[in-house]
């Protein structure tokens, strides 16, 4: 198991082409078997890797914010919903809401200051528990370079599926 972020970044660059070949390889696999394998690996690695000690995703990604996420965040920041949105939220070309800045405005010393109130997208990250893993492989390859859980799950998949 590798958790050192510098090593993961370096291996992300080194393994980029291999990871894309593996992506194509995974597309040919039975989706329910692949999903159950990923789910088991996710459970194993997420139990061993403490996300609250990393916070790297909070420095690299802008989570999708939904309407239900906003009210608790407005309350914790002691702002009205409108003022909270003006201060922290941007809307992309597709109408999706995200935090305006990176790193996340609620990240302090690599720790989430609103962990119990974090947006649903943050709670779900790195999304490896969801069905249809093979349909999200571009995002998995992107996350491979900065999320220790994704990195280790993807590397273990290569072993489990005897990929060369």
mmCIF file of C-alpha atoms in Angstrom:
data_model
loop_
_atom_site.group_PDB
_atom_site.id
_atom_site.type_symbol
_atom_site.label_atom_id
_atom_site.label_comp_id
_atom_site.label_asym_id
_atom_site.label_seq_id
_atom_site.Cartn_x
_atom_site.Cartn_y
_atom_site.Cartn_z
ATOM 1 C CA UNK A 1 0.000 0.000 0.000
ATOM 2 C CA UNK A 2 1.345 3.407 -0.995
ATOM 3 C CA UNK A 3 0.114 6.568 0.740
ATOM 4 C CA UNK A 4 2.967 9.022 0.147
ATOM 5 C CA UNK A 5 1.488 11.750 -2.055
ATOM 6 C CA UNK A 6 4.765 12.587 -3.810
ATOM 7 C CA UNK A 7 5.176 8.945 -4.825
ATOM 8 C CA UNK A 8 1.565 8.760 -5.998
ATOM 9 C CA UNK A 9 1.968 11.913 -8.104
ATOM 10 C CA UNK A 10 5.162 10.547 -9.661
ATOM 11 C CA UNK A 11 3.614 7.146 -10.378
ATOM 12 C CA UNK A 12 0.562 8.883 -11.839
ATOM 13 C CA UNK A 13 2.805 10.489 -14.444
ATOM 14 C CA UNK A 14 4.877 7.346 -15.018
ATOM 15 C CA UNK A 15 1.836 5.044 -15.316
ATOM 16 C CA UNK A 16 -0.376 7.361 -17.358
ATOM 17 C CA UNK A 17 -0.230 5.356 -20.610
ATOM 18 C CA UNK A 18 -0.489 2.031 -18.777
ATOM 19 C CA UNK A 19 -3.530 3.313 -16.879
ATOM 20 C CA UNK A 20 -5.253 4.177 -20.147
ATOM 21 C CA UNK A 21 -4.486 0.743 -21.561
ATOM 22 C CA UNK A 22 -5.870 -0.781 -18.365
ATOM 23 C CA UNK A 23 -8.981 1.386 -18.743
ATOM 24 C CA UNK A 24 -9.610 -0.206 -22.154
ATOM 25 C CA UNK A 25 -8.961 -3.636 -20.665
ATOM 26 C CA UNK A 26 -11.500 -3.023 -17.873
ATOM 27 C CA UNK A 27 -14.176 -1.945 -20.347
ATOM 28 C CA UNK A 28 -14.320 -5.543 -21.596
ATOM 29 C CA UNK A 29 -14.964 -7.012 -18.135
ATOM 30 C CA UNK A 30 -18.298 -8.047 -16.673
ATOM 31 C CA UNK A 31 -19.596 -4.890 -14.996
ATOM 32 C CA UNK A 32 -21.189 -6.554 -11.969
ATOM 33 C CA UNK A 33 -18.004 -8.527 -11.216
ATOM 34 C CA UNK A 34 -15.900 -5.398 -11.731
ATOM 35 C CA UNK A 35 -18.197 -3.333 -9.477
ATOM 36 C CA UNK A 36 -18.123 -5.925 -6.696
ATOM 37 C CA UNK A 37 -14.329 -6.208 -6.924
ATOM 38 C CA UNK A 38 -13.905 -2.424 -6.800
ATOM 39 C CA UNK A 39 -16.376 -2.166 -3.928
ATOM 40 C CA UNK A 40 -14.448 -4.752 -1.888
ATOM 41 C CA UNK A 41 -11.125 -3.056 -2.600
ATOM 42 C CA UNK A 42 -12.600 0.330 -1.755
ATOM 43 C CA UNK A 43 -13.811 -1.021 1.577
ATOM 44 C CA UNK A 44 -10.384 -2.479 2.316
ATOM 45 C CA UNK A 45 -8.336 0.611 1.423
ATOM 46 C CA UNK A 46 -10.745 3.182 2.832
ATOM 47 C CA UNK A 47 -10.549 1.365 6.189
ATOM 48 C CA UNK A 48 -6.744 1.648 6.119
ATOM 49 C CA UNK A 49 -6.358 5.175 4.726
ATOM 50 C CA UNK A 50 -7.690 8.078 6.780
ATOM 51 C CA UNK A 51 -8.965 10.725 4.364
ATOM 52 C CA UNK A 52 -9.022 13.292 7.140
ATOM 53 C CA UNK A 53 -5.223 13.059 7.297
ATOM 54 C CA UNK A 54 -4.834 13.799 3.590
ATOM 55 C CA UNK A 55 -7.249 16.434 2.297
ATOM 56 C CA UNK A 56 -5.603 16.296 -1.107
ATOM 57 C CA UNK A 57 -8.943 16.044 -2.918
ATOM 58 C CA UNK A 58 -9.975 19.314 -1.235
ATOM 59 C CA UNK A 59 -6.965 20.976 -2.840
ATOM 60 C CA UNK A 60 -7.537 19.549 -6.327
ATOM 61 C CA UNK A 61 -11.296 19.248 -6.886
ATOM 62 C CA UNK A 62 -14.299 21.510 -6.758
ATOM 63 C CA UNK A 63 -17.192 19.373 -5.524
ATOM 64 C CA UNK A 64 -20.611 19.557 -7.103
ATOM 65 C CA UNK A 65 -22.810 21.494 -4.666
ATOM 66 C CA UNK A 66 -26.536 20.784 -4.604
ATOM 67 C CA UNK A 67 -29.281 22.912 -3.119
ATOM 68 C CA UNK A 68 -29.531 20.752 0.033
ATOM 69 C CA UNK A 69 -25.840 21.373 0.761
ATOM 70 C CA UNK A 70 -26.182 25.149 0.926
ATOM 71 C CA UNK A 71 -28.410 25.848 3.935
ATOM 72 C CA UNK A 72 -26.223 24.031 6.526
ATOM 73 C CA UNK A 73 -23.119 25.691 5.086
ATOM 74 C CA UNK A 74 -24.777 29.115 5.191
ATOM 75 C CA UNK A 75 -25.694 28.543 8.826
ATOM 76 C CA UNK A 76 -22.187 27.437 9.837
ATOM 77 C CA UNK A 77 -20.677 30.492 8.127
ATOM 78 C CA UNK A 78 -23.318 32.724 9.723
ATOM 79 C CA UNK A 79 -24.415 34.027 6.326
ATOM 80 C CA UNK A 80 -27.746 34.182 4.576
ATOM 81 C CA UNK A 81 -28.144 31.695 1.761
ATOM 82 C CA UNK A 82 -27.746 34.500 -0.777
ATOM 83 C CA UNK A 83 -24.633 35.892 0.897
ATOM 84 C CA UNK A 84 -23.162 32.382 1.197
ATOM 85 C CA UNK A 85 -23.717 31.747 -2.507
ATOM 86 C CA UNK A 86 -22.193 35.103 -3.432
ATOM 87 C CA UNK A 87 -19.147 34.492 -1.253
ATOM 88 C CA UNK A 88 -18.449 30.813 -1.975
ATOM 89 C CA UNK A 89 -20.378 29.444 -4.971
ATOM 90 C CA UNK A 90 -19.935 29.662 -8.723
ATOM 91 C CA UNK A 91 -22.180 28.229 -11.407
ATOM 92 C CA UNK A 92 -20.570 26.532 -14.408
ATOM 93 C CA UNK A 93 -21.757 26.537 -18.031
ATOM 94 C CA UNK A 94 -24.020 23.551 -17.365
ATOM 95 C CA UNK A 95 -25.713 25.230 -14.388
ATOM 96 C CA UNK A 96 -23.898 23.133 -11.763
ATOM 97 C CA UNK A 97 -22.767 24.806 -8.556
ATOM 98 C CA UNK A 98 -19.208 24.464 -7.204
ATOM 99 C CA UNK A 99 -17.005 26.248 -4.687
ATOM 100 C CA UNK A 100 -15.320 29.220 -6.329
ATOM 101 C CA UNK A 101 -11.828 28.574 -5.033
ATOM 102 C CA UNK A 102 -9.211 25.905 -4.699
ATOM 103 C CA UNK A 103 -8.299 24.717 -2.237
ATOM 104 C CA UNK A 104 -11.726 24.374 -0.673
ATOM 105 C CA UNK A 105 -12.468 27.416 1.494
ATOM 106 C CA UNK A 106 -13.234 25.055 4.395
ATOM 107 C CA UNK A 107 -9.872 23.293 4.328
ATOM 108 C CA UNK A 108 -7.462 24.253 7.086
ATOM 109 C CA UNK A 109 -4.169 22.462 7.706
ATOM 110 C CA UNK A 110 -5.273 19.619 5.370
ATOM 111 C CA UNK A 111 -8.418 19.105 7.457
ATOM 112 C CA UNK A 112 -12.052 19.840 6.667
ATOM 113 C CA UNK A 113 -13.422 22.390 9.105
ATOM 114 C CA UNK A 114 -17.020 21.439 8.228
ATOM 115 C CA UNK A 115 -16.547 17.664 8.056
ATOM 116 C CA UNK A 116 -19.956 16.790 9.539
ATOM 117 C CA UNK A 117 -21.661 19.276 7.184
ATOM 118 C CA UNK A 118 -19.545 18.649 4.076
ATOM 119 C CA UNK A 119 -21.405 18.528 0.747
ATOM 120 C CA UNK A 120 -22.795 15.219 -0.473
ATOM 121 C CA UNK A 121 -20.257 15.089 -3.297
ATOM 122 C CA UNK A 122 -17.470 15.273 -0.707
ATOM 123 C CA UNK A 123 -19.106 12.543 1.405
ATOM 124 C CA UNK A 124 -19.270 10.277 -1.633
ATOM 125 C CA UNK A 125 -15.722 10.865 -2.872
ATOM 126 C CA UNK A 126 -13.895 9.011 -4.393
ATOM 127 C CA UNK A 127 -17.144 7.489 -5.710
ATOM 128 C CA UNK A 128 -15.703 3.978 -5.938
ATOM 129 C CA UNK A 129 -18.716 2.468 -4.150
ATOM 130 C CA UNK A 130 -21.083 3.486 -6.947
ATOM 131 C CA UNK A 131 -22.328 1.164 -9.686
ATOM 132 C CA UNK A 132 -20.927 1.189 -13.211
ATOM 133 C CA UNK A 133 -17.297 1.740 -12.286
ATOM 134 C CA UNK A 134 -16.272 1.215 -15.919
ATOM 135 C CA UNK A 135 -18.332 4.245 -16.969
ATOM 136 C CA UNK A 136 -16.278 6.536 -14.706
ATOM 137 C CA UNK A 137 -12.768 5.449 -15.654
ATOM 138 C CA UNK A 138 -11.645 8.827 -17.013
ATOM 139 C CA UNK A 139 -12.316 10.350 -13.585
ATOM 140 C CA UNK A 140 -10.631 7.393 -11.893
ATOM 141 C CA UNK A 141 -7.485 7.934 -13.948
ATOM 142 C CA UNK A 142 -7.544 11.649 -13.068
ATOM 143 C CA UNK A 143 -7.989 10.870 -9.355
ATOM 144 C CA UNK A 144 -5.302 8.151 -9.435
ATOM 145 C CA UNK A 145 -2.575 10.808 -9.260
ATOM 146 C CA UNK A 146 -3.719 12.453 -6.043
ATOM 147 C CA UNK A 147 -6.007 10.132 -4.063
ATOM 148 C CA UNK A 148 -4.245 7.330 -2.174
ATOM 149 C CA UNK A 149 -7.433 5.245 -2.084
ATOM 150 C CA UNK A 150 -8.024 5.481 -5.836
ATOM 151 C CA UNK A 151 -4.348 4.841 -6.527
ATOM 152 C CA UNK A 152 -4.249 1.674 -4.422
ATOM 153 C CA UNK A 153 -7.590 0.330 -5.681
ATOM 154 C CA UNK A 154 -6.560 0.815 -9.324
ATOM 155 C CA UNK A 155 -3.173 -0.812 -8.763
ATOM 156 C CA UNK A 156 -4.780 -3.743 -6.942
ATOM 157 C CA UNK A 157 -7.259 -4.156 -9.807
ATOM 158 C CA UNK A 158 -4.321 -4.601 -12.165
ATOM 159 C CA UNK A 159 -3.127 -7.488 -10.013
ATOM 160 C CA UNK A 160 -6.560 -9.059 -9.515
ATOM 161 C CA UNK A 161 -7.315 -9.000 -13.249
ATOM 162 C CA UNK A 162 -3.770 -10.140 -14.180
ATOM 163 C CA UNK A 163 -3.151 -7.075 -16.318
ATOM 164 C CA UNK A 164 0.257 -6.759 -17.977
#
